[in-house]
Amino acid sequence: MSAISAQALTKVFTTRAGPVHALDGLDLEVARGTVLGLLGPNGAGKTTTVRILATLLRPDSGRATVLGHDVVRDAQQLRRLIGLSGQYAAVDENLTAAENLWMFGRLYQLPSRTARSRAGELLEQFALSGAADSIVKTYSGGMRRRLDLASALIGHPQLLFLDEPTTGLDPRSRVSMWNVIRDLVREGSTLLLTTQYLEEADALADVIAVVDTGKIIACGTAAELKSQVGGERVEIVVNNPADLDRARNVISRHCTADAVDTVVDERAKRLTAPADGGMRKLTTLIRALDEAGIVLDDFGLRRPTLDDVFLRLTGHAVRQKSAEGEGDGDGDEAVDARVGRAS
């Protein structure tokens, strides 16, 4: 039995600008004991998917089961089996870390003594014991995120939802959070992880589902997805943006027969194209660009990345601004991200 099974999920939000189709027939399967990375840009439908699967939203149509429970019909039973760490730390900043964890334990209907004992275990596990009695408002962003994840684990959940768990963290805190997540995986937890960070999905997920415009458009291991792009790729950055078209023509003559295969990022002045032949092909291309009088700021040969996969599948990069700025929502801003994790 799958840990998560969803068929044809749809969700439409009404906004001042009109209806927003956050989910548009989304299908998803997650095997038990695995980590599924849900990868996509802002507004793709990642958070809406998590909120439906975690029983915080009802789908307009379609059906989903988590751990064998229907997310609508069996919501009460399911909430006792799952944990959720949202995009923003849902802890009370006026309480201490120990008090927060005890409170979440009581929400999960743990006896007071058991909740206090479990809180101590998690504070130790997440390297927060030294600050257990400090008010959370004095915590750094990384400490708050660790505390939020600890609170999601207070009830020993069988399945954990992590909605962009490292958003806003500095590189050091992000690596620290990755290590915590890896420890959970080694213990056999089932995780659904949403992220905009390609390297995060690559590093943590057993299977990656690419979501865009409310649909899953590709699913597989990182290696399987990268194989869709092809072999090595040549990447050059021109000095003068006016040379982009000429550089594209040179690349099409020496690297690929079809100029359409060359991806152009005008803002970064970068061109990327398939390049079978390795360093020999790169040397020939550099000589041709030099003969054409095109000055380069950078050049290189690299293997496909998840960014290449996303560009191929959608025509745009994963990290992009939403229509209203940098927000992470999928059109469901009215839903309180702090909705209780247990009934």
Short mmCIF file of C-alpha atoms in Angstrom, two decimals, residues 96-286:
data_model
loop_
_atom_site.label_atom_id
_atom_site.label_comp_id
_atom_site.label_asym_id
_atom_site.label_seq_id
_atom_site.Cartn_x
_atom_site.Cartn_y
_atom_site.Cartn_z
CA THR A 96 10.30 28.63 25.65
CA ALA A 97 11.28 25.73 23.39
CA ALA A 98 10.44 23.23 26.14
CA GLU A 99 7.04 24.84 26.68
CA ASN A 100 6.28 24.79 22.95
CA LEU A 101 7.06 21.11 22.62
CA TRP A 102 5.11 20.23 25.76
CA MET A 103 2.13 22.15 24.36
CA PHE A 104 2.25 20.29 21.04
CA GLY A 105 2.53 17.02 22.92
CA ARG A 106 -0.65 17.82 24.81
CA LEU A 107 -2.37 18.73 21.52
CA TYR A 108 -1.48 15.23 20.36
CA GLN A 109 -3.18 14.03 23.56
CA LEU A 110 0.01 12.76 25.16
CA PRO A 111 -0.06 12.60 28.98
CA SER A 112 1.70 15.62 30.50
CA ARG A 113 4.65 13.60 31.80
CA THR A 114 5.06 11.81 28.46
CA ALA A 115 4.90 15.11 26.57
CA ARG A 116 7.60 16.59 28.82
CA SER A 117 9.83 13.53 28.37
CA ARG A 118 9.33 13.52 24.60
CA ALA A 119 10.14 17.24 24.50
CA GLY A 120 13.46 16.56 26.22
CA GLU A 121 14.33 13.85 23.68
CA LEU A 122 13.63 16.14 20.75
CA LEU A 123 15.50 19.09 22.22
CA GLU A 124 18.53 16.83 22.51
CA GLN A 125 18.08 15.40 19.01
CA PHE A 126 17.85 18.86 17.44
CA ALA A 127 20.73 20.35 19.45
CA LEU A 128 18.43 22.75 21.32
CA SER A 129 18.93 21.48 24.87
CA GLY A 130 21.14 24.44 25.77
CA ALA A 131 18.37 26.84 24.80
CA ALA A 132 15.43 24.77 26.07
CA ASP A 133 14.39 27.40 28.62
CA SER A 134 15.02 30.44 26.40
CA ILE A 135 12.10 32.40 24.94
CA VAL A 136 11.72 31.48 21.26
CA LYS A 137 11.66 35.13 20.14
CA THR A 138 15.40 35.18 20.98
CA TYR A 139 16.09 32.25 18.60
CA SER A 140 17.79 32.54 15.22
CA GLY A 141 15.89 31.54 12.09
CA GLY A 142 17.68 28.19 11.93
CA MET A 143 16.85 27.41 15.57
CA ARG A 144 13.18 28.23 14.99
CA ARG A 145 13.06 25.94 11.97
CA ARG A 146 14.62 23.09 13.99
CA LEU A 147 12.14 23.67 16.79
CA ASP A 148 9.25 23.67 14.32
CA LEU A 149 10.41 20.36 12.86
CA ALA A 150 10.80 18.96 16.38
CA SER A 151 7.22 19.95 17.18
CA ALA A 152 6.03 18.10 14.06
CA LEU A 153 7.69 14.95 15.42
CA ILE A 154 6.30 15.14 18.95
CA GLY A 155 3.62 12.53 18.29
CA HIS A 156 5.89 9.98 16.53
CA PRO A 157 4.18 10.54 13.13
CA GLN A 158 4.25 7.76 10.57
CA LEU A 159 4.47 10.31 7.76
CA LEU A 160 5.96 13.79 7.78
CA PHE A 161 5.16 16.72 5.49
CA LEU A 162 7.96 19.28 5.14
CA ASP A 163 6.81 22.33 3.20
CA GLU A 164 9.93 24.21 2.06
CA PRO A 165 11.72 23.51 5.36
CA THR A 166 14.86 25.50 4.53
CA THR A 167 13.32 28.62 2.97
CA GLY A 168 15.01 31.73 4.35
CA LEU A 169 17.87 29.87 6.03
CA ASP A 170 21.51 30.72 5.51
CA PRO A 171 23.69 28.04 3.82
CA ARG A 172 25.06 26.72 7.12
CA SER A 173 21.60 26.37 8.67
CA ARG A 174 20.32 24.74 5.48
CA VAL A 175 23.03 22.06 5.60
CA SER A 176 22.25 21.50 9.29
CA MET A 177 18.58 20.98 8.45
CA TRP A 178 19.52 18.57 5.66
CA ASN A 179 21.43 16.47 8.19
CA VAL A 180 18.39 16.36 10.47
CA ILE A 181 16.20 15.23 7.57
CA ARG A 182 18.73 12.54 6.60
CA ASP A 183 18.61 11.22 10.17
CA LEU A 184 14.82 10.91 9.91
CA VAL A 185 15.18 9.01 6.64
CA ARG A 186 17.68 6.58 8.19
CA GLU A 187 15.11 5.88 10.91
CA GLY A 188 12.64 4.79 8.22
CA SER A 189 10.32 7.80 8.10
CA THR A 190 8.18 8.53 5.03
CA LEU A 191 8.60 12.15 3.96
CA LEU A 192 7.01 14.45 1.43
CA LEU A 193 9.31 17.41 0.94
CA THR A 194 8.36 20.48 -1.09
CA THR A 195 11.15 22.73 -2.26
CA GLN A 196 12.26 25.32 -4.80
CA TYR A 197 15.90 24.41 -4.23
CA LEU A 198 17.10 22.06 -6.93
CA GLU A 199 20.13 20.93 -4.93
CA GLU A 200 17.86 20.13 -1.98
CA ALA A 201 15.66 17.80 -4.04
CA ASP A 202 18.76 16.24 -5.61
CA ALA A 203 20.38 15.63 -2.22
CA LEU A 204 17.41 14.38 -0.19
CA ALA A 205 14.71 12.84 -2.38
CA ASP A 206 14.45 9.23 -3.50
CA VAL A 207 11.89 10.27 -6.11
CA ILE A 208 11.21 13.75 -7.48
CA ALA A 209 7.84 14.90 -8.78
CA VAL A 210 7.97 18.08 -10.86
CA VAL A 211 4.83 20.18 -10.45
CA ASP A 212 3.83 23.13 -12.60
CA THR A 213 0.49 24.90 -13.05
CA GLY A 214 -1.17 22.52 -10.62
CA LYS A 215 -0.14 19.28 -12.34
CA ILE A 216 2.61 16.69 -11.99
CA ILE A 217 4.47 16.98 -15.30
CA ALA A 218 7.25 14.47 -14.59
CA CYS A 219 8.21 11.98 -11.91
CA GLY A 220 11.27 9.80 -11.33
CA THR A 221 14.64 9.61 -9.64
CA ALA A 222 17.04 12.50 -10.16
CA ALA A 223 19.07 10.35 -12.55
CA GLU A 224 15.97 9.38 -14.55
CA LEU A 225 14.84 12.98 -14.89
CA LYS A 226 18.30 14.17 -15.91
CA SER A 227 18.49 11.46 -18.56
CA GLN A 228 15.57 13.16 -20.33
CA VAL A 229 17.80 16.14 -21.04
CA GLY A 230 20.62 14.15 -22.59
CA GLY A 231 24.38 14.11 -22.17
CA GLU A 232 26.90 16.84 -21.51
CA ARG A 233 26.03 20.46 -22.14
CA VAL A 234 28.16 23.43 -23.11
CA GLU A 235 27.50 26.69 -21.29
CA ILE A 236 28.86 30.09 -22.27
CA VAL A 237 28.34 33.62 -20.96
CA VAL A 238 28.86 36.42 -23.45
CA ASN A 239 30.31 39.80 -22.48
CA ASN A 240 27.93 41.82 -24.66
CA PRO A 241 24.21 40.92 -24.61
CA ALA A 242 24.00 42.14 -28.22
CA ASP A 243 26.05 39.07 -29.15
CA LEU A 244 23.48 36.54 -27.89
CA ASP A 245 21.88 35.90 -31.30
CA ARG A 246 25.23 35.57 -33.07
CA ALA A 247 26.53 33.27 -30.36
CA ARG A 248 23.41 31.14 -30.70
CA ASN A 249 24.03 30.75 -34.43
CA VAL A 250 27.65 29.73 -33.82
CA ILE A 251 26.54 27.17 -31.23
CA SER A 252 23.95 25.73 -33.62
CA ARG A 253 26.68 25.18 -36.26
CA HIS A 254 29.11 23.48 -33.89
CA CYS A 255 27.06 21.82 -31.13
CA THR A 256 23.51 21.14 -32.26
CA ALA A 257 21.78 21.06 -35.59
CA ASP A 258 18.73 22.89 -34.24
CA ALA A 259 19.09 26.34 -32.67
CA VAL A 260 15.89 25.62 -30.70
CA ASP A 261 17.95 23.23 -28.55
CA THR A 262 19.99 26.18 -27.28
CA VAL A 263 18.55 27.72 -24.11
CA VAL A 264 19.15 31.47 -23.83
CA ASP A 265 19.03 33.33 -20.52
CA GLU A 266 19.10 36.99 -21.62
CA ARG A 267 19.35 38.35 -18.10
CA ALA A 268 22.44 36.27 -17.30
CA LYS A 269 23.77 36.57 -20.90
CA ARG A 270 24.11 32.78 -20.83
CA LEU A 271 23.56 30.16 -23.54
CA THR A 272 23.34 26.43 -22.90
CA ALA A 273 23.22 23.66 -25.52
CA PRO A 274 23.79 19.90 -25.90
CA ALA A 275 27.43 19.10 -26.67
CA ASP A 276 28.31 15.50 -27.43
CA GLY A 277 32.03 15.24 -27.87
CA GLY A 278 33.26 16.61 -24.55
CA MET A 279 36.29 18.91 -24.39
CA ARG A 280 37.03 18.55 -28.10
CA LYS A 281 33.64 20.06 -28.91
CA LEU A 282 34.18 22.84 -26.39
CA THR A 283 37.60 23.71 -27.85
CA THR A 284 36.16 23.90 -31.36
CA LEU A 285 33.31 26.12 -30.19
CA ILE A 286 35.57 28.55 -28.33
#
